[in-house]
Short mmCIF file of C-alpha atoms in Angstrom, two decimals:
data_model
loop_
_atom_site.label_atom_id
_atom_site.label_comp_id
_atom_site.label_asym_id
_atom_site.label_seq_id
_atom_site.Cartn_x
_atom_site.Cartn_y
_atom_site.Cartn_z
CA MET A 1 132.85 98.70 54.03
CA GLU A 2 129.48 100.20 53.04
CA PHE A 3 128.14 99.56 56.59
CA GLU A 4 131.18 101.27 58.16
CA PHE A 5 130.75 104.28 55.86
CA ASN A 6 127.06 104.59 56.69
CA LEU A 7 127.74 104.24 60.41
CA GLU A 8 130.38 106.98 60.21
CA ASP A 9 127.90 109.25 58.43
CA ASN A 10 125.29 108.37 61.05
CA ILE A 11 127.56 109.35 63.93
CA PHE A 12 128.57 112.62 62.22
CA GLN A 13 124.90 113.47 61.62
CA LEU A 14 124.10 112.62 65.25
CA TYR A 15 126.91 114.88 66.44
CA GLN A 16 125.49 117.79 64.42
CA GLU A 17 121.95 117.15 65.72
CA LEU A 18 123.14 117.13 69.32
CA ARG A 19 125.29 120.19 68.84
CA ASN A 20 122.43 122.15 67.24
CA LYS A 21 119.78 120.60 69.52
CA THR A 22 117.79 119.41 66.53
CA TYR A 23 117.89 115.75 67.58
CA LYS A 24 114.49 114.05 67.64
CA HIS A 25 114.01 110.46 68.71
CA SER A 26 112.76 108.23 65.87
CA LYS A 27 109.73 105.96 66.01
CA TYR A 28 110.10 102.44 67.41
CA THR A 29 109.71 99.10 65.70
CA SER A 30 107.44 96.95 67.87
CA PHE A 31 107.09 93.19 68.18
CA TYR A 32 106.13 90.55 70.77
CA ILE A 33 108.25 87.90 72.49
CA GLN A 34 107.37 85.12 74.92
CA ASP A 35 109.72 85.63 77.91
CA PRO A 36 108.11 83.67 79.63
CA LYS A 37 104.90 85.72 79.42
CA LEU A 38 104.03 87.70 76.30
CA ARG A 39 105.96 90.98 76.24
CA HIS A 40 105.60 93.93 73.87
CA ILE A 41 109.09 95.04 72.82
CA HIS A 42 109.89 98.39 71.21
CA LYS A 43 113.17 98.53 69.29
CA ALA A 44 114.85 101.86 68.56
CA THR A 45 116.91 102.66 65.46
CA ILE A 46 120.72 102.36 65.51
CA HIS A 47 120.80 106.16 65.44
CA ASP A 48 118.88 106.31 68.73
CA ARG A 49 120.55 103.29 70.34
CA ILE A 50 123.90 105.11 70.19
CA ILE A 51 122.34 107.85 72.32
CA HIS A 52 120.78 105.26 74.67
CA HIS A 53 124.17 103.66 75.23
CA LEU A 54 125.87 106.97 76.06
CA ILE A 55 123.07 108.12 78.38
CA SER A 56 123.00 104.73 80.14
CA LYS A 57 126.74 104.97 80.84
CA TYR A 58 126.27 108.50 82.15
CA LEU A 59 123.35 107.50 84.41
CA ASN A 60 125.23 104.47 85.75
CA GLN A 61 128.20 106.63 86.80
CA ILE A 62 125.95 109.01 88.73
CA TYR A 63 123.34 106.70 90.24
CA ASP A 64 124.74 103.23 90.85
CA LYS A 65 126.64 104.34 93.97
CA THR A 66 123.40 105.79 95.39
CA PHE A 67 121.44 102.52 95.12
CA ILE A 68 120.99 100.12 98.03
CA PHE A 69 123.17 96.99 97.96
CA ASP A 70 120.17 94.69 97.53
CA SER A 71 118.87 96.10 94.24
CA TYR A 72 119.86 93.44 91.70
CA SER A 73 118.46 94.28 88.25
CA CYS A 74 120.67 95.63 85.44
CA ARG A 75 123.70 96.34 87.64
CA LEU A 76 127.31 95.23 87.39
CA ASN A 77 128.04 92.10 89.46
CA LYS A 78 124.38 91.65 90.36
CA GLY A 79 121.62 89.70 88.55
CA THR A 80 119.05 87.01 89.37
CA HIS A 81 121.46 84.38 90.72
CA LYS A 82 123.15 86.88 93.04
CA ALA A 83 119.68 87.90 94.25
CA VAL A 84 118.55 84.34 95.06
CA ASN A 85 121.89 83.65 96.78
CA ARG A 86 121.37 86.76 98.89
CA LEU A 87 117.87 85.52 99.72
CA LYS A 88 119.37 82.25 100.98
CA LYS A 89 121.89 84.15 103.11
CA PHE A 90 119.11 86.30 104.61
CA SER A 91 117.00 83.17 105.19
CA LEU A 92 119.77 81.47 107.15
CA LYS A 93 120.15 84.57 109.33
CA GLN A 94 116.41 84.92 109.97
CA SER A 95 115.98 81.20 110.71
CA LYS A 96 119.17 80.95 112.80
CA ASN A 97 120.56 78.34 110.39
CA ASN A 98 117.17 76.69 109.79
CA LYS A 99 116.36 76.23 113.49
CA ILE A 100 113.28 78.47 113.54
CA ASN A 101 110.68 79.57 111.00
CA PHE A 102 110.05 83.08 109.69
CA TYR A 103 107.81 84.84 107.15
CA CYS A 104 108.34 86.35 103.72
CA LEU A 105 106.29 89.15 102.14
CA LYS A 106 106.50 88.97 98.34
CA CYS A 107 105.09 91.73 96.10
CA ASP A 108 105.29 93.11 92.62
CA ILE A 109 104.13 96.35 91.04
CA LYS A 110 101.16 96.37 88.68
CA LYS A 111 102.09 97.14 85.03
CA PHE A 112 105.32 98.75 86.19
CA PHE A 113 107.03 99.78 82.93
CA ASP A 114 103.73 100.92 81.37
CA SER A 115 102.86 103.00 84.46
CA ILE A 116 106.06 105.01 85.04
CA ASP A 117 105.03 108.66 85.17
CA HIS A 118 107.17 110.84 82.86
CA LYS A 119 106.80 114.00 84.95
CA ILE A 120 107.78 112.22 88.18
CA LEU A 121 110.72 110.44 86.52
CA ILE A 122 112.05 113.68 85.01
CA GLY A 123 111.64 115.39 88.39
CA ILE A 124 113.67 112.66 90.14
CA LEU A 125 116.42 112.88 87.50
CA LYS A 126 116.66 116.67 87.73
CA GLN A 127 117.51 116.39 91.44
CA LYS A 128 120.96 115.09 90.46
CA ILE A 129 121.40 116.03 86.78
CA LYS A 130 122.11 119.76 86.59
CA ASP A 131 123.56 119.82 83.05
CA LYS A 132 120.82 121.37 80.89
CA ASP A 133 121.98 119.67 77.68
CA ILE A 134 121.96 116.21 79.27
CA SER A 135 118.61 116.93 80.90
CA TRP A 136 117.13 117.98 77.53
CA LEU A 137 118.40 114.78 75.88
CA ILE A 138 117.06 112.51 78.65
CA THR A 139 113.67 114.25 78.44
CA GLU A 140 113.62 113.62 74.68
CA ILE A 141 114.24 109.89 75.26
CA ILE A 142 111.58 109.63 77.98
CA ASN A 143 108.97 111.46 75.89
CA SER A 144 109.73 109.33 72.81
CA PHE A 145 107.34 106.66 74.12
CA GLN A 146 103.92 106.71 75.77
CA LYS A 147 101.81 103.73 76.75
CA ASP A 148 99.21 106.06 78.15
CA ARG A 149 99.10 109.84 78.49
CA ASN A 150 102.63 110.84 79.71
CA LYS A 151 103.17 107.35 81.10
CA GLY A 152 105.32 104.36 80.27
CA ILE A 153 108.85 103.54 79.17
CA PRO A 154 109.57 100.93 76.48
CA LEU A 155 110.77 97.40 77.06
CA GLY A 156 113.71 97.20 74.69
CA ASN A 157 115.56 100.43 75.50
CA LEU A 158 118.81 100.09 77.44
CA THR A 159 117.91 103.36 79.16
CA SER A 160 114.63 101.88 80.43
CA GLN A 161 116.43 99.52 82.81
CA HIS A 162 118.35 102.44 84.31
CA PHE A 163 115.26 104.65 84.52
CA ALA A 164 113.44 101.79 86.29
CA ASN A 165 116.17 101.45 88.93
CA ILE A 166 116.32 105.21 89.48
CA TYR A 167 112.52 105.39 89.81
CA LEU A 168 112.27 102.50 92.27
CA ASN A 169 115.32 103.62 94.24
CA GLU A 170 112.82 105.99 95.86
CA LEU A 171 110.89 102.93 97.08
CA ASP A 172 114.08 101.16 98.18
CA GLN A 173 115.13 104.08 100.35
CA PHE A 174 111.64 104.34 101.86
CA ILE A 175 111.45 100.63 102.74
CA LYS A 176 114.99 100.45 104.11
CA HIS A 177 115.20 103.75 106.00
CA LYS A 178 111.63 104.80 106.81
CA LEU A 179 110.00 101.40 107.34
CA ARG A 180 113.28 99.91 108.61
CA ALA A 181 112.90 96.59 106.83
CA GLY A 182 116.31 95.01 107.31
CA TYR A 183 115.91 92.02 105.02
CA TYR A 184 114.72 93.46 101.71
CA ILE A 185 115.67 92.43 98.15
CA ARG A 186 114.40 93.91 94.88
CA TYR A 187 114.80 92.81 91.27
CA THR A 188 113.09 95.28 88.89
CA ASP A 189 109.47 95.42 90.17
CA ASP A 190 109.57 92.18 92.21
CA PHE A 191 110.63 92.40 95.84
CA VAL A 192 110.68 90.36 99.04
CA ILE A 193 110.92 91.33 102.72
CA LEU A 194 111.77 88.78 105.43
CA ASP A 195 110.88 88.98 109.12
CA LYS A 196 110.12 86.70 112.07
CA ASN A 197 107.00 88.74 112.82
CA LYS A 198 104.09 88.15 110.43
CA GLU A 199 102.16 91.16 111.81
CA PHE A 200 105.12 93.45 111.01
CA LEU A 201 105.03 92.33 107.38
CA GLU A 202 101.26 92.72 107.18
CA GLU A 203 101.56 96.26 108.52
CA LEU A 204 104.06 97.16 105.78
CA ILE A 205 101.62 96.59 102.91
CA ILE A 206 99.49 99.72 103.31
CA PRO A 207 102.38 102.21 103.77
CA ILE A 208 104.25 100.68 100.81
CA ASN A 209 101.16 100.94 98.62
CA ASN A 210 100.47 104.49 99.81
CA PHE A 211 104.06 105.51 99.06
CA LEU A 212 103.86 104.02 95.57
CA LYS A 213 100.55 105.78 94.91
CA ASN A 214 101.42 109.19 96.36
CA LYS A 215 105.08 109.50 95.35
CA LEU A 216 105.43 107.40 92.19
CA ASN A 217 101.87 107.07 90.82
CA LEU A 218 102.15 103.26 90.97
CA CYS A 219 100.43 100.50 92.94
CA LEU A 220 101.10 96.97 94.12
CA HIS A 221 99.52 94.18 92.09
CA PRO A 222 96.64 93.19 94.42
CA ASP A 223 96.76 89.51 93.36
CA LYS A 224 100.51 89.21 93.93
CA ILE A 225 100.82 90.27 97.57
CA ILE A 226 101.82 87.03 99.31
CA ILE A 227 102.99 86.20 102.84
CA ARG A 228 104.38 82.70 103.31
CA LYS A 229 106.33 80.76 105.90
CA TYR A 230 109.92 79.93 105.02
CA ASN A 231 109.27 76.19 105.25
CA GLN A 232 106.52 76.57 102.62
CA GLY A 233 109.12 77.87 100.17
CA ILE A 234 109.90 81.39 98.93
CA ASP A 235 109.13 81.67 95.21
CA PHE A 236 111.41 84.38 93.80
CA LEU A 237 113.01 84.92 90.37
CA GLY A 238 112.25 81.46 89.00
CA TYR A 239 113.48 79.49 92.04
CA VAL A 240 111.82 78.32 95.26
CA THR A 241 114.08 78.70 98.32
CA LEU A 242 113.45 76.19 101.14
CA PRO A 243 115.27 75.53 104.44
CA TYR A 244 117.67 72.90 103.11
CA HIS A 245 117.55 73.25 99.36
CA ARG A 246 116.49 75.34 96.36
CA VAL A 247 114.35 74.03 93.52
CA LEU A 248 113.18 75.33 90.18
CA ARG A 249 109.74 76.94 90.08
CA THR A 250 107.14 74.49 88.70
CA LYS A 251 106.15 76.83 85.84
CA THR A 252 109.81 77.29 84.87
CA LYS A 253 110.31 73.52 84.92
CA ARG A 254 107.32 72.90 82.66
CA ARG A 255 108.43 75.60 80.24
CA MET A 256 111.93 74.13 80.14
CA PHE A 257 110.71 70.65 79.17
CA LYS A 258 108.40 72.14 76.57
CA ARG A 259 111.11 74.23 74.87
CA VAL A 260 114.39 72.39 75.38
CA ASN A 261 116.41 71.46 72.29
CA HIS A 262 120.05 70.82 71.43
CA LYS A 263 120.70 74.54 70.84
CA ASN A 264 119.42 75.85 74.17
CA LEU A 265 120.37 72.86 76.36
CA GLN A 266 123.53 74.46 77.77
CA SER A 267 121.57 77.57 78.72
CA TYR A 268 119.03 75.48 80.65
CA LEU A 269 121.78 73.44 82.33
CA GLY A 270 123.25 76.76 83.48
CA VAL A 271 119.95 77.65 85.13
CA LEU A 272 119.83 74.23 86.85
CA LYS A 273 123.32 74.69 88.35
CA HIS A 274 121.85 77.16 90.81
CA CYS A 275 119.42 74.72 92.43
CA ASN A 276 119.09 71.09 93.52
CA SER A 277 118.47 69.54 90.14
CA TYR A 278 120.41 66.27 89.69
CA LYS A 279 117.29 64.25 88.79
CA LEU A 280 115.96 67.06 86.63
CA GLU A 281 119.21 67.26 84.64
CA LYS A 282 119.16 63.51 84.01
CA LYS A 283 115.54 63.67 82.86
CA LEU A 284 116.33 66.59 80.54
CA LEU A 285 119.35 64.84 78.99
CA LYS A 286 117.37 61.63 78.59
CA LEU A 287 114.62 63.53 76.79
CA LEU A 288 117.07 64.88 74.23
CA THR A 289 118.84 61.55 73.82
CA HIS A 290 115.57 60.01 72.70
CA ASP A 291 114.72 62.98 70.52
#
């Protein structure tokens, strides 16, 4: 009952702050998680998370319909498994049902969340958001965090996922409509482009990097620009897609065997359902049986 009373007071106070435009975003609580690499998470107060939830709902209603179909992060009925299934569908089309080979360009953006430029993000948002009160509130959320001078959005905010999609929708539209890459899939800052012509993919790298630099103040990670043949396997979102099957990425497999226990077993079995993993499942179950 005490929690409900405090929450009610919190909401009433928030209402007054928004009405009087005295709302100021609170400081974050920060901590690290291993997921799978070390990530610095910033957690907002309940007071602020109420605002994040409302703004996220508002942004989703405006922007989701403007996104390309093959943007898969933090969207209803999307996600990693839908993305890798789409990759398989594209691969079958490009290879004419595995009869011929093709190439895949795989890239990711260097320090993406830490590098998002506040001024550019606010400018993109103002193109569609004309309500001054909403615009003021969004600006307050964006400016509540800085990794570097006027740069960065926090891992941990619900709004950050939506801001990320809105920011990189600019890249999506450029790749699809200006560069005319037909087989393109993006999940957050990881993306792949498929084509039968290796030279076409090689020629895309410079214009993509120039667009990121000039329009979004970002850049591709130079060590993570990879072109591979389909029959060598396309490593994307934890799975490796091959002509006749899909397997778990080696690093993911090692991490799974290192961390598996009776509490997280079902979660790992769920991951394995999306690839060829009969032997792996048996090995995992056997490991726990002897535990």
